[in-house]
């Protein structure tokens, strides 16, 4: 009886409306870790295919897609049972992928073959392959669905793909080893991280030209170790969060001024980022320290780190 | 010259990638001609027939580099051609080099012996052509014999020796027993080892020359324990570049001591077990093309071709002077799967890069460690630094 009472009290005074769950791919464990976002408790770990990396929910959140890179497939999991219910023909070595806002098309980069594969999620077939630069990596899709971009790590370009024609319309040369890309919420700007250059570029979507650039500098950290990877735009269209890899920091960036507001110390080799649905928390996967960090977005403070398994890589939140 | 030269045209065909109809192709294409010159040397007698003799070393690296450049070139309107000339043992390398120059090749990836390299750089001076040294690790080429036309992609002996010394310092294995062969390359590597020992506070407790007056194969168990007896030491450092006796030192020393240098723990530009920083993709792409693992010379050849590609793309020019200027500018940086950007040192045009310390089946460490401080970049703790250099262009 008292348990119910406490639960009711907790529910009443809890500031967070959503009890979110984090789904984290563990690259070396071939598994998926499920973590409670609010309490930071590791709820369970379920087996996946080999070298799982990219992860995302279907538009209706009933399915979870996971790129099992060494199995050359994207696994389809039932989001409730976390059982594998199917596969997508991703092509070889799938890594990062994104789902178009129409909920039907999935774009995945095939690093070894220099192509981006377009998959129809309804028919579970590969629609087409788009030839891009050497070692395609990051994929981003504008919220209005008009542009799909892909970064190629050795060609050092952003390829602008028109999703109506599935063809490249333009290319923007960026700093060496571009990794992740993210559109601003108003779809007017694209942000791209360059791992080797230690920089963040802002590209104007209309002209495809670079309009701003920022080089990260962290006191006491060798500039060679500052390797920006994952980037996430806050819906307020002002803040941008950038994971700095082996610099073990997340940079909080004013995206209009292209200035760093703060560097937050997280786990080692911070890689990918995700918000809680209510935007109060930011989660980071830290590949080398085998944990995730939780950041309070309002205070910009790191509140927790949770050990989840070997090489946490991708993260999806529900 | 005729029969010494074997021109290979297959590469040109291999470099065209198939276009996909949806591709946006540049209207006009500018050609960039890259030459590859290989000087064949007598293959030293093998200790065992475990490793096949490579007949396409360097070539496969350059071919992959041109392929990668052309993938990028589709978007920038550049097309890269590669022409390879192989000069057989004792052939006229300078004549072959001049042939390439006369055909308009100004970017030359060069896999030749150090004395030949010096001769070629004299010729190159007259024509502004750029040479990319992918195999000669001699310190002299980067110092007294340096040339403004030469870029050194392969790490020097001194960079390799410094990498070893830094790791030994970290391990506190500071007492060294040096065993060297009689070949000039062995003597040079031993010299680099002694320089590094002094730089990083190592103590050379003994130095011996292996004179090849025994058949090591039959007598390794008997000869080497006696040979390595005497002073106490932490590690045995071996300088046997051609691999004629070094392998026999392992597990045959009088005292139980690790072996480092040209055998045992070896400083390398590339290694087949290297897989960090996206290197897996590189290993896979290379293996798929060549049917074998990438060697140091292949890696250097790939980097040489890529540095031309990178400079052409960013300088938006195929002019050799523009490209050279860009390669030496602060804007140039090359991604080489070593976790940091690779750039050129202004004082001798050596490519800055981490050195891998490898045993046959694993990477032990990637040097330098960031604890080795330097006012410019910690990468400059390896090899000749600006104040030590006597290179004057």
XYZ file of C-alpha atoms in Angstrom:
711
model
C 0.000 0.000 0.000
C 2.714 2.467 1.025
C 4.591 1.634 -2.166
C 1.671 2.780 -4.258
C 1.440 5.953 -2.206
C 5.122 6.780 -2.752
C 4.796 6.062 -6.427
C 1.879 8.443 -6.625
C 3.806 11.106 -4.781
C 6.769 10.691 -7.075
C 4.540 10.938 -10.090
C 2.939 14.076 -8.783
C 6.188 15.890 -7.982
C 8.299 14.660 -10.826
C 9.428 17.574 -12.973
C 9.821 15.376 -16.014
C 6.665 14.322 -17.741
C 8.311 11.714 -19.932
C 9.934 8.600 -18.623
C 12.289 8.090 -21.511
C 14.287 5.043 -22.441
C 17.656 5.083 -24.179
C 18.654 2.422 -26.681
C 22.416 2.239 -27.109
C 24.347 0.064 -29.554
C 27.449 -1.584 -28.094
C 29.916 -1.976 -30.936
C 32.174 -4.533 -29.236
C 29.529 -6.442 -27.282
C 27.257 -6.995 -30.301
C 24.406 -5.912 -28.079
C 21.871 -3.223 -27.294
C 21.794 -1.581 -23.866
C 18.495 -0.188 -22.607
C 18.795 2.576 -20.014
C 16.170 4.543 -18.100
C 16.898 8.169 -18.972
C 15.592 9.686 -15.765
C 17.144 7.349 -13.219
C 20.140 6.405 -15.343
C 19.622 2.722 -14.565
C 20.767 0.089 -17.030
C 17.531 -1.867 -17.509
C 18.714 -4.661 -19.750
C 21.072 -5.722 -22.513
C 19.857 -7.676 -25.521
C 21.930 -9.368 -28.245
C 22.275 -7.839 -31.722
C 24.193 -8.619 -34.911
C 27.902 -8.016 -35.317
C 29.376 -4.568 -34.732
C 26.116 -2.655 -34.244
C 26.493 1.083 -34.865
C 23.785 3.342 -36.333
C 20.374 3.153 -34.623
C 16.996 4.882 -35.157
C 13.294 4.433 -34.539
C 10.725 4.198 -37.289
C 8.494 7.258 -37.621
C 5.689 5.648 -35.577
C 8.307 4.352 -33.093
C 7.045 0.789 -33.374
C 10.254 -0.472 -34.953
C 13.897 0.000 -34.119
C 16.492 -0.171 -36.883
C 20.107 -1.096 -36.119
C 23.020 -1.192 -38.578
C 24.935 -4.419 -37.909
C 28.023 -3.349 -39.823
C 29.928 -6.641 -39.895
C 26.788 -8.573 -40.867
C 26.223 -6.177 -43.791
C 22.614 -5.624 -42.810
C 20.218 -3.341 -40.962
C 18.280 -5.337 -38.399
C 14.634 -4.554 -37.674
C 13.644 -4.936 -34.025
C 10.177 -4.833 -32.550
C 10.438 -1.750 -30.323
C 8.443 -3.433 -27.522
C 9.945 -6.916 -27.383
C 13.374 -5.947 -28.826
C 13.298 -9.157 -30.828
C 14.740 -9.133 -34.332
C 11.794 -9.359 -36.712
C 13.455 -8.676 -40.043
C 16.280 -7.203 -42.060
C 16.859 -4.476 -44.599
C 19.138 -4.846 -47.648
C 21.571 -2.170 -46.511
C 24.508 -3.085 -48.742
C 27.962 -3.709 -47.327
C 29.222 -2.301 -44.037
C 26.327 0.016 -43.101
C 27.270 2.585 -40.485
C 25.204 5.738 -40.165
C 21.699 6.029 -41.544
C 18.744 8.388 -41.323
C 15.056 8.055 -42.077
C 13.354 10.637 -44.289
C 10.536 12.627 -42.610
C 8.110 10.848 -44.954
C 8.804 7.762 -42.837
C 9.285 5.626 -45.887
C 12.837 6.110 -47.161
C 16.008 5.210 -45.285
C 19.416 6.494 -46.422
C 22.490 4.547 -45.364
C 26.178 5.097 -46.161
C 28.228 2.089 -47.335
C 31.746 3.076 -46.419
C 33.697 0.474 -48.389
C 31.790 0.929 -51.640
C 31.557 4.731 -51.856
C 27.782 4.652 -52.176
C 24.653 5.668 -50.318
C 21.890 3.056 -50.462
C 18.271 4.186 -50.454
C 15.889 1.691 -48.874
C 12.098 1.613 -49.054
C 10.959 0.697 -45.543
C 7.538 -0.490 -46.673
C 8.711 -2.988 -49.245
C 12.055 -3.589 -47.473
C 13.898 -3.316 -50.747
C 16.840 -1.227 -51.888
C 15.477 1.371 -54.298
C 18.743 2.677 -55.620
C 22.410 3.320 -54.925
C 23.914 6.784 -55.196
C 27.635 7.012 -55.994
C 29.303 9.484 -53.630
C 32.862 10.309 -52.544
C 35.402 8.048 -50.855
C 34.314 6.660 -47.478
C 30.821 8.066 -47.063
C 30.012 8.654 -43.417
C 27.440 11.116 -42.077
C 23.869 11.436 -43.318
C 21.509 14.282 -42.480
C 18.041 15.030 -43.755
C 16.389 18.443 -43.546
C 13.192 18.507 -41.513
C 11.215 19.680 -44.533
C 12.481 16.607 -46.377
C 13.922 18.608 -49.277
C 17.571 17.660 -48.853
C 19.518 14.584 -47.903
C 23.219 15.222 -47.358
C 26.051 12.780 -47.112
C 29.629 13.503 -46.010
C 32.574 11.596 -47.471
C 35.572 11.279 -45.206
C 38.387 10.979 -47.741
C 36.869 13.104 -50.508
C 36.126 15.776 -47.885
C 32.816 16.833 -49.334
C 29.191 17.262 -48.499
C 27.065 15.764 -51.254
C 23.608 17.281 -51.642
C 21.101 14.641 -52.664
C 17.658 15.498 -54.000
C 15.323 12.845 -52.504
C 12.820 13.237 -55.340
C 15.341 12.194 -57.957
C 17.818 10.364 -55.723
C 20.674 12.167 -57.403
C 23.441 14.558 -56.376
C 22.612 18.176 -57.130
C 25.631 19.895 -55.615
C 28.815 19.322 -53.620
C 30.465 21.470 -50.962
C 34.138 21.021 -50.131
C 34.691 21.071 -46.356
C 37.591 20.567 -43.921
C 39.340 17.175 -43.773
C 37.510 14.066 -42.615
C 33.951 15.348 -42.367
C 31.925 13.167 -40.001
C 28.457 14.158 -38.896
C 26.049 16.669 -40.396
C 22.952 18.317 -38.903
C 20.420 20.742 -40.325
C 19.251 23.710 -38.287
C 15.619 23.343 -37.226
C 14.570 26.022 -39.732
C 16.324 24.025 -42.511
C 18.284 27.110 -43.555
C 21.680 25.977 -42.379
C 23.716 22.804 -42.313
C 26.393 22.111 -39.726
C 29.248 19.709 -40.490
C 32.013 18.481 -38.181
C 35.506 17.786 -39.528
C 37.352 15.301 -37.382
C 40.936 15.888 -38.504
C 40.681 19.653 -38.871
C 39.021 19.989 -35.453
C 36.414 22.289 -36.940
C 32.701 22.904 -37.391
C 31.450 24.429 -40.644
C 28.151 26.206 -41.157
C 26.817 25.960 -44.686
C 24.011 28.039 -46.125
C 21.456 25.608 -47.556
C 20.300 28.000 -50.284
C 23.748 28.742 -51.721
C 25.591 25.599 -50.513
C 28.447 27.893 -49.459
C 30.289 27.888 -46.131
C 29.190 30.940 -44.150
C 30.957 30.299 -40.873
C 33.638 28.160 -39.365
C 34.714 27.405 -35.851
C 37.919 25.742 -34.649
C 37.581 24.156 -31.240
C 40.218 24.868 -28.597
C 40.248 23.337 -25.145
C 42.772 24.582 -22.597
C 45.175 21.803 -21.650
C 44.092 19.474 -24.449
C 46.385 18.925 -27.439
C 44.786 20.278 -30.597
C 45.398 16.925 -32.300
C 43.014 15.305 -29.813
C 40.151 17.657 -30.560
C 38.227 15.628 -33.110
C 34.615 16.757 -33.520
C 32.225 13.963 -34.449
C 28.529 13.922 -33.504
C 26.538 17.163 -33.739
C 23.025 17.892 -32.514
C 20.893 21.031 -32.968
C 18.609 22.208 -30.182
C 15.112 23.071 -31.451
C 15.537 26.623 -30.081
C 17.618 27.194 -33.256
C 20.372 28.691 -31.142
C 22.295 25.983 -29.335
C 24.337 23.305 -30.977
C 26.035 20.428 -29.180
C 29.195 18.936 -30.636
C 30.941 15.780 -29.386
C 34.722 16.244 -29.485
C 35.870 12.614 -29.518
C 39.155 11.965 -27.655
C 39.102 15.506 -26.206
C 36.427 13.984 -23.915
C 34.285 17.113 -24.108
C 30.953 18.196 -25.513
C 31.107 21.741 -26.882
C 28.047 23.920 -26.459
C 27.981 26.262 -29.447
C 26.023 29.387 -30.221
C 25.147 28.445 -33.787
C 24.516 31.996 -35.000
C 27.660 33.571 -33.563
C 29.622 30.332 -34.194
C 31.152 30.678 -30.740
C 31.722 28.071 -28.071
C 29.746 28.891 -24.934
C 31.050 26.045 -22.841
C 32.987 22.791 -22.885
C 31.470 20.011 -20.786
C 33.721 17.197 -19.576
C 32.181 13.793 -20.353
C 33.530 10.238 -20.813
C 36.352 9.185 -23.099
C 36.007 9.390 -26.871
C 32.565 10.933 -26.910
C 30.866 10.005 -30.130
C 27.118 10.430 -30.599
C 24.467 12.584 -28.963
C 20.706 12.519 -28.309
C 18.143 14.595 -26.410
C 15.490 13.312 -24.058
C 12.019 13.844 -25.612
C 11.322 16.763 -23.214
C 14.732 18.334 -24.080
C 15.800 18.501 -20.427
C 18.623 16.013 -20.838
C 21.370 15.371 -23.369
C 22.910 11.911 -23.602
C 26.373 11.116 -24.959
C 27.920 7.774 -25.907
C 31.551 7.496 -24.810
C 33.325 4.785 -26.786
C 36.525 4.302 -24.810
C 35.265 4.675 -21.239
C 32.373 2.316 -22.040
C 29.768 4.605 -20.536
C 27.231 7.284 -21.328
C 27.073 10.756 -19.803
C 23.891 12.605 -18.950
C 23.886 16.386 -19.248
C 21.294 18.711 -17.765
C 20.458 20.908 -20.756
C 19.121 23.880 -18.738
C 22.094 24.085 -16.364
C 24.624 22.774 -18.900
C 26.027 20.476 -16.220
C 27.038 16.835 -16.486
C 24.978 15.037 -13.881
C 25.692 11.323 -14.304
C 27.753 8.748 -16.083
C 26.537 5.187 -16.489
C 28.541 2.158 -17.501
C 26.637 0.414 -20.271
C 29.005 -2.072 -22.001
C 31.870 -2.144 -24.482
C 32.157 0.658 -27.045
C 28.780 2.368 -26.790
C 28.269 3.887 -30.255
C 24.806 4.897 -31.432
C 21.876 6.134 -29.366
C 18.140 6.396 -29.939
C 15.665 7.760 -27.386
C 11.975 7.014 -26.940
C 67.397 2.408 -72.001
C 64.817 0.400 -73.963
C 64.869 -2.988 -72.377
C 65.388 -1.665 -68.874
C 62.020 -0.030 -68.957
C 58.733 -1.729 -68.717
C 55.857 0.663 -68.959
C 52.629 -0.441 -67.528
C 49.490 0.894 -69.017
C 47.002 -1.203 -67.112
C 46.760 1.347 -64.368
C 45.285 3.962 -66.625
C 42.409 1.698 -67.469
C 41.939 0.666 -63.865
C 41.624 4.237 -62.719
C 38.461 5.114 -64.579
C 35.568 4.470 -62.315
C 32.202 3.656 -63.698
C 29.881 6.572 -63.751
C 26.401 6.297 -62.465
C 23.816 8.038 -64.598
C 22.500 10.070 -61.685
C 25.951 11.542 -61.098
C 26.462 15.232 -61.585
C 29.544 15.364 -63.750
C 31.643 18.464 -64.296
C 31.429 19.758 -67.814
C 35.158 20.144 -68.427
C 37.798 17.884 -66.969
C 41.381 18.889 -66.223
C 44.031 16.164 -66.310
C 46.621 15.698 -63.597
C 49.477 13.401 -64.572
C 51.215 11.454 -61.842
C 54.301 9.374 -62.571
C 55.522 6.446 -60.506
C 59.124 5.380 -60.781
C 60.378 2.157 -59.225
C 64.027 1.172 -59.039
C 64.359 -2.566 -58.644
C 67.010 -3.856 -56.283
C 68.351 -7.353 -55.787
C 66.060 -9.210 -53.428
C 68.044 -10.185 -50.336
C 68.126 -13.909 -49.537
C 65.040 -14.744 -47.505
C 65.303 -16.271 -44.048
C 62.211 -18.270 -44.774
C 59.666 -18.403 -47.574
C 56.926 -17.331 -45.197
C 56.375 -13.925 -46.794
C 55.952 -13.737 -50.559
C 58.233 -11.342 -52.442
C 56.113 -8.386 -53.526
C 56.375 -7.508 -57.191
C 53.825 -4.700 -57.034
C 54.881 -2.916 -53.859
C 54.151 0.802 -54.050
C 52.225 0.365 -57.298
C 49.091 -0.890 -55.580
C 49.214 2.011 -53.107
C 49.543 4.564 -55.905
C 46.755 2.920 -57.921
C 44.407 3.109 -54.938
C 45.392 6.734 -54.359
C 44.581 7.607 -57.976
C 41.273 5.771 -57.681
C 40.407 7.778 -54.575
C 41.507 11.030 -56.218
C 39.336 10.270 -59.233
C 36.288 9.613 -57.071
C 36.747 13.121 -55.704
C 37.736 14.405 -59.149
C 34.284 13.550 -60.510
C 32.930 16.363 -58.376
C 35.746 18.847 -58.915
C 36.433 18.276 -62.590
C 39.878 16.710 -62.229
C 41.081 13.474 -63.701
C 44.234 11.781 -62.472
C 46.397 9.602 -64.708
C 49.104 7.340 -63.406
C 52.028 6.099 -65.441
C 54.416 3.606 -63.947
C 57.965 2.935 -65.056
C 59.983 0.181 -63.487
C 63.743 0.197 -63.925
C 65.395 -3.186 -63.510
C 68.469 -3.784 -61.359
C 71.383 -1.656 -62.546
C 69.226 0.169 -65.138
C 69.364 3.870 -65.927
C 66.877 5.461 -63.517
C 67.762 9.013 -64.483
C 66.934 8.291 -68.138
C 63.571 6.846 -67.124
C 62.945 9.880 -64.943
C 63.736 12.213 -67.831
C 61.320 10.267 -70.025
C 58.528 10.968 -67.563
C 59.472 14.641 -67.349
C 59.541 14.968 -71.136
C 56.040 13.506 -71.281
C 54.814 16.244 -68.980
C 54.735 14.368 -65.673
C 55.464 16.837 -62.902
C 54.247 14.890 -59.884
C 56.549 11.935 -59.426
C 56.137 9.265 -56.813
C 59.590 7.789 -56.428
C 60.530 4.419 -54.960
C 64.301 4.366 -55.413
C 67.528 3.956 -53.409
C 68.818 7.001 -51.529
C 71.787 7.777 -53.860
C 69.436 7.589 -56.848
C 66.963 9.882 -55.112
C 69.659 12.547 -54.684
C 70.479 12.360 -58.382
C 66.822 12.647 -59.376
C 66.216 15.666 -57.172
C 69.098 17.463 -58.946
C 67.359 16.810 -62.275
C 63.963 17.833 -60.886
C 65.294 21.227 -59.792
C 65.643 22.319 -63.402
C 62.001 21.656 -64.181
C 60.064 22.458 -60.975
C 58.867 18.849 -60.875
C 57.936 17.517 -57.433
C 59.345 14.264 -56.107
C 57.622 12.198 -53.458
C 59.990 9.906 -51.623
C 58.045 6.816 -50.580
C 60.804 4.427 -49.540
C 64.192 5.983 -48.721
C 64.408 6.564 -44.964
C 67.952 7.976 -44.947
C 68.477 11.003 -42.749
C 70.903 12.606 -45.207
C 68.134 13.110 -47.804
C 66.339 15.264 -45.248
C 69.453 17.182 -44.164
C 72.648 17.898 -46.095
C 71.270 16.430 -49.342
C 67.790 17.901 -49.036
C 66.035 19.429 -52.009
C 63.183 21.910 -52.256
C 61.619 19.716 -54.935
C 61.437 16.687 -52.674
C 58.693 15.741 -50.249
C 59.446 12.845 -47.946
C 56.390 10.749 -47.227
C 58.028 7.751 -45.595
C 59.205 8.337 -41.994
C 62.964 8.773 -41.651
C 65.217 6.383 -39.697
C 65.435 9.067 -37.027
C 61.632 9.296 -36.666
C 61.439 5.521 -36.285
C 64.294 5.361 -33.784
C 62.782 8.217 -31.755
C 59.468 6.373 -31.648
C 61.207 3.335 -30.194
C 63.192 5.406 -27.708
C 60.089 7.234 -26.474
C 58.317 3.975 -25.822
C 61.366 2.537 -24.066
C 61.510 5.656 -21.900
C 57.899 5.119 -20.939
C 58.669 1.490 -20.086
C 61.887 2.492 -18.267
C 63.834 0.024 -20.355
C 66.750 2.337 -20.649
C 69.779 0.071 -20.923
C 70.294 -0.955 -24.530
C 72.448 -3.637 -26.152
C 72.850 -2.765 -29.831
C 73.497 -5.427 -32.464
C 74.008 -4.231 -36.015
C 74.721 -5.823 -39.368
C 77.441 -4.757 -41.780
C 75.257 -3.329 -44.556
C 75.267 0.465 -45.020
C 71.563 0.576 -44.153
C 72.263 -1.246 -40.896
C 75.020 1.209 -40.032
C 72.685 4.140 -40.814
C 69.861 2.723 -38.709
C 72.307 2.054 -35.856
C 73.403 5.678 -36.119
C 69.777 6.803 -35.817
C 69.346 4.509 -32.805
C 72.377 6.046 -31.099
C 71.086 9.542 -31.815
C 67.715 8.674 -30.242
C 69.376 7.007 -27.264
C 71.184 10.251 -26.550
C 68.056 12.376 -27.100
C 65.909 10.379 -24.702
C 68.498 9.484 -22.076
C 69.005 5.826 -22.951
C 72.227 4.095 -22.051
C 74.024 2.072 -24.694
C 75.727 -0.550 -22.549
C 77.130 -2.552 -25.431
C 77.390 -2.424 -29.211
C 78.307 -5.385 -31.399
C 78.412 -6.146 -35.097
C 77.011 -9.427 -36.409
C 79.570 -10.362 -39.026
C 77.840 -13.257 -40.796
C 80.688 -15.659 -40.249
C 78.254 -18.276 -38.996
C 75.319 -19.965 -40.606
C 72.734 -18.525 -38.288
C 70.157 -21.076 -39.371
C 72.034 -23.985 -38.015
C 73.761 -22.357 -35.140
C 71.342 -19.756 -33.803
C 70.822 -21.626 -30.547
C 74.525 -22.035 -30.087
C 75.871 -18.727 -31.398
C 73.439 -16.086 -30.220
C 73.498 -16.855 -26.479
C 77.277 -16.526 -26.541
C 77.096 -13.442 -28.753
C 74.685 -11.671 -26.397
C 76.523 -12.573 -23.196
C 78.318 -9.961 -21.173
C 76.783 -6.755 -19.907
C 73.323 -6.678 -18.410
C 70.740 -4.677 -20.359
C 66.978 -4.108 -20.611
C 66.408 -4.552 -24.348
C 68.343 -5.845 -27.307
C 68.197 -3.332 -30.172
C 68.824 -4.829 -33.593
C 69.790 -3.023 -36.792
C 69.284 -5.531 -39.609
C 67.307 -3.717 -42.291
C 67.348 -6.519 -44.860
C 66.340 -9.114 -42.279
C 69.334 -11.404 -42.619
C 69.796 -12.455 -38.988
C 67.608 -10.326 -36.713
C 64.753 -12.812 -36.409
C 67.119 -15.337 -34.832
C 67.861 -13.061 -31.903
C 64.345 -13.442 -30.491
C 64.212 -16.037 -27.717
C 67.874 -16.932 -28.275
C 69.500 -14.234 -26.143
C 71.540 -15.252 -23.081
C 69.348 -13.187 -20.784
C 65.546 -13.168 -21.113
C 65.233 -9.809 -22.880
C 62.877 -8.355 -25.499
C 64.152 -7.481 -28.985
C 63.343 -4.156 -30.662
C 64.513 -2.327 -33.785
C 64.312 -3.852 -37.250
C 62.922 -7.087 -35.745
C 60.831 -7.828 -32.682
C 59.065 -4.574 -31.856
C 59.375 -2.593 -35.095
C 58.596 1.083 -35.854
C 56.417 1.195 -38.970
C 54.580 3.708 -41.144
C 51.739 1.193 -41.600
C 50.927 -2.290 -40.395
C 48.317 -4.852 -41.342
C 46.998 -5.047 -37.780
C 46.398 -1.277 -37.582
C 42.655 -0.668 -37.409
C 42.012 2.462 -35.370
C 40.803 5.779 -36.784
C 38.994 4.269 -39.730
C 42.075 2.285 -40.819
C 39.902 -0.824 -41.164
C 38.241 0.729 -44.211
C 41.634 1.441 -45.739
C 42.856 -2.096 -45.017
C 39.713 -3.539 -46.604
C 39.823 -1.352 -49.686
C 43.481 -2.144 -50.242
C 43.096 -5.867 -49.685
C 40.173 -6.029 -52.043
C 42.203 -4.358 -54.774
C 45.607 -5.958 -54.261
C 44.818 -9.374 -52.780
C 47.434 -8.782 -50.105
C 48.057 -6.459 -47.138
C 49.329 -2.931 -47.521
C 53.045 -2.364 -46.952
C 54.764 0.793 -45.690
C 55.747 1.711 -49.260
C 52.154 1.206 -50.469
C 50.887 3.423 -47.673
C 53.448 6.120 -48.522
C 52.576 5.896 -52.230
C 48.884 6.240 -51.411
C 49.630 9.281 -49.231
C 51.826 10.833 -51.939
C 49.079 10.590 -54.553
C 46.476 11.764 -52.057
C 48.541 14.796 -51.061
C 48.645 15.882 -54.703
C 44.885 15.272 -54.940
C 44.159 17.167 -51.758
C 46.300 20.158 -52.805
C 44.822 20.261 -56.331
C 41.261 20.130 -54.955
C 41.770 22.841 -52.374
C 44.154 25.132 -54.253
C 41.808 24.745 -57.263
C 44.863 24.573 -59.497
C 46.897 21.886 -61.218
C 49.942 24.154 -61.549
C 52.909 22.571 -59.832
C 54.003 25.789 -58.099
C 50.505 26.449 -56.735
C 50.275 22.867 -55.529
C 53.656 23.002 -53.788
C 52.786 26.313 -52.157
C 49.514 24.898 -50.905
C 51.119 21.723 -49.568
C 53.424 23.832 -47.419
C 50.684 26.204 -46.258
C 48.776 26.030 -42.988
C 45.632 25.122 -44.899
C 47.029 21.790 -46.054
C 46.249 18.694 -44.069
C 46.014 15.075 -45.025
C 43.904 12.392 -43.364
C 46.025 9.239 -43.135
C 44.099 6.998 -40.699
C 46.403 7.820 -37.809
C 44.030 9.891 -35.713
C 45.687 13.237 -36.459
C 46.049 15.397 -39.516
C 49.285 14.926 -41.423
C 51.210 18.003 -42.565
C 54.651 18.792 -43.979
C 57.573 20.144 -41.982
C 58.761 23.363 -43.594
C 62.422 22.848 -42.777
C 62.868 19.578 -44.687
C 59.477 18.762 -46.267
C 59.097 15.575 -44.285
C 55.502 14.462 -43.665
C 54.665 14.732 -39.968
C 53.033 11.521 -38.827
C 52.670 9.122 -35.938
C 54.788 5.961 -36.105
C 53.262 2.568 -35.274
C 55.185 0.204 -33.003
C 54.265 -3.272 -34.136
C 55.034 -6.891 -33.499
C 54.178 -9.330 -36.312
C 50.567 -9.713 -35.178
C 49.720 -6.646 -33.121
C 50.163 -2.903 -32.677
C 51.801 -2.277 -29.321
C 51.591 1.503 -29.372
C 51.247 4.530 -31.613
C 53.978 7.092 -31.055
C 54.511 9.802 -30.019
C 52.423 9.816 -26.867
C 50.997 13.215 -26.120
C 53.018 13.388 -22.898
C 56.069 14.157 -25.042
C 55.617 17.877 -25.166
C 56.637 20.193 -27.948
C 55.896 23.888 -28.481
C 54.586 23.271 -32.029
C 53.025 19.823 -32.076
C 53.927 16.651 -30.239
C 54.433 15.017 -33.653
C 57.631 17.052 -33.950
C 59.207 15.088 -31.115
C 59.962 12.455 -33.775
C 62.919 12.984 -36.128
C 64.915 16.096 -36.959
C 63.345 19.197 -35.471
C 63.837 22.640 -37.036
C 66.797 23.694 -34.838
C 68.632 20.408 -35.513
C 68.144 20.509 -39.253
C 70.950 21.451 -41.606
C 68.742 21.381 -44.647
C 68.904 24.554 -46.728
C 66.776 24.712 -49.835
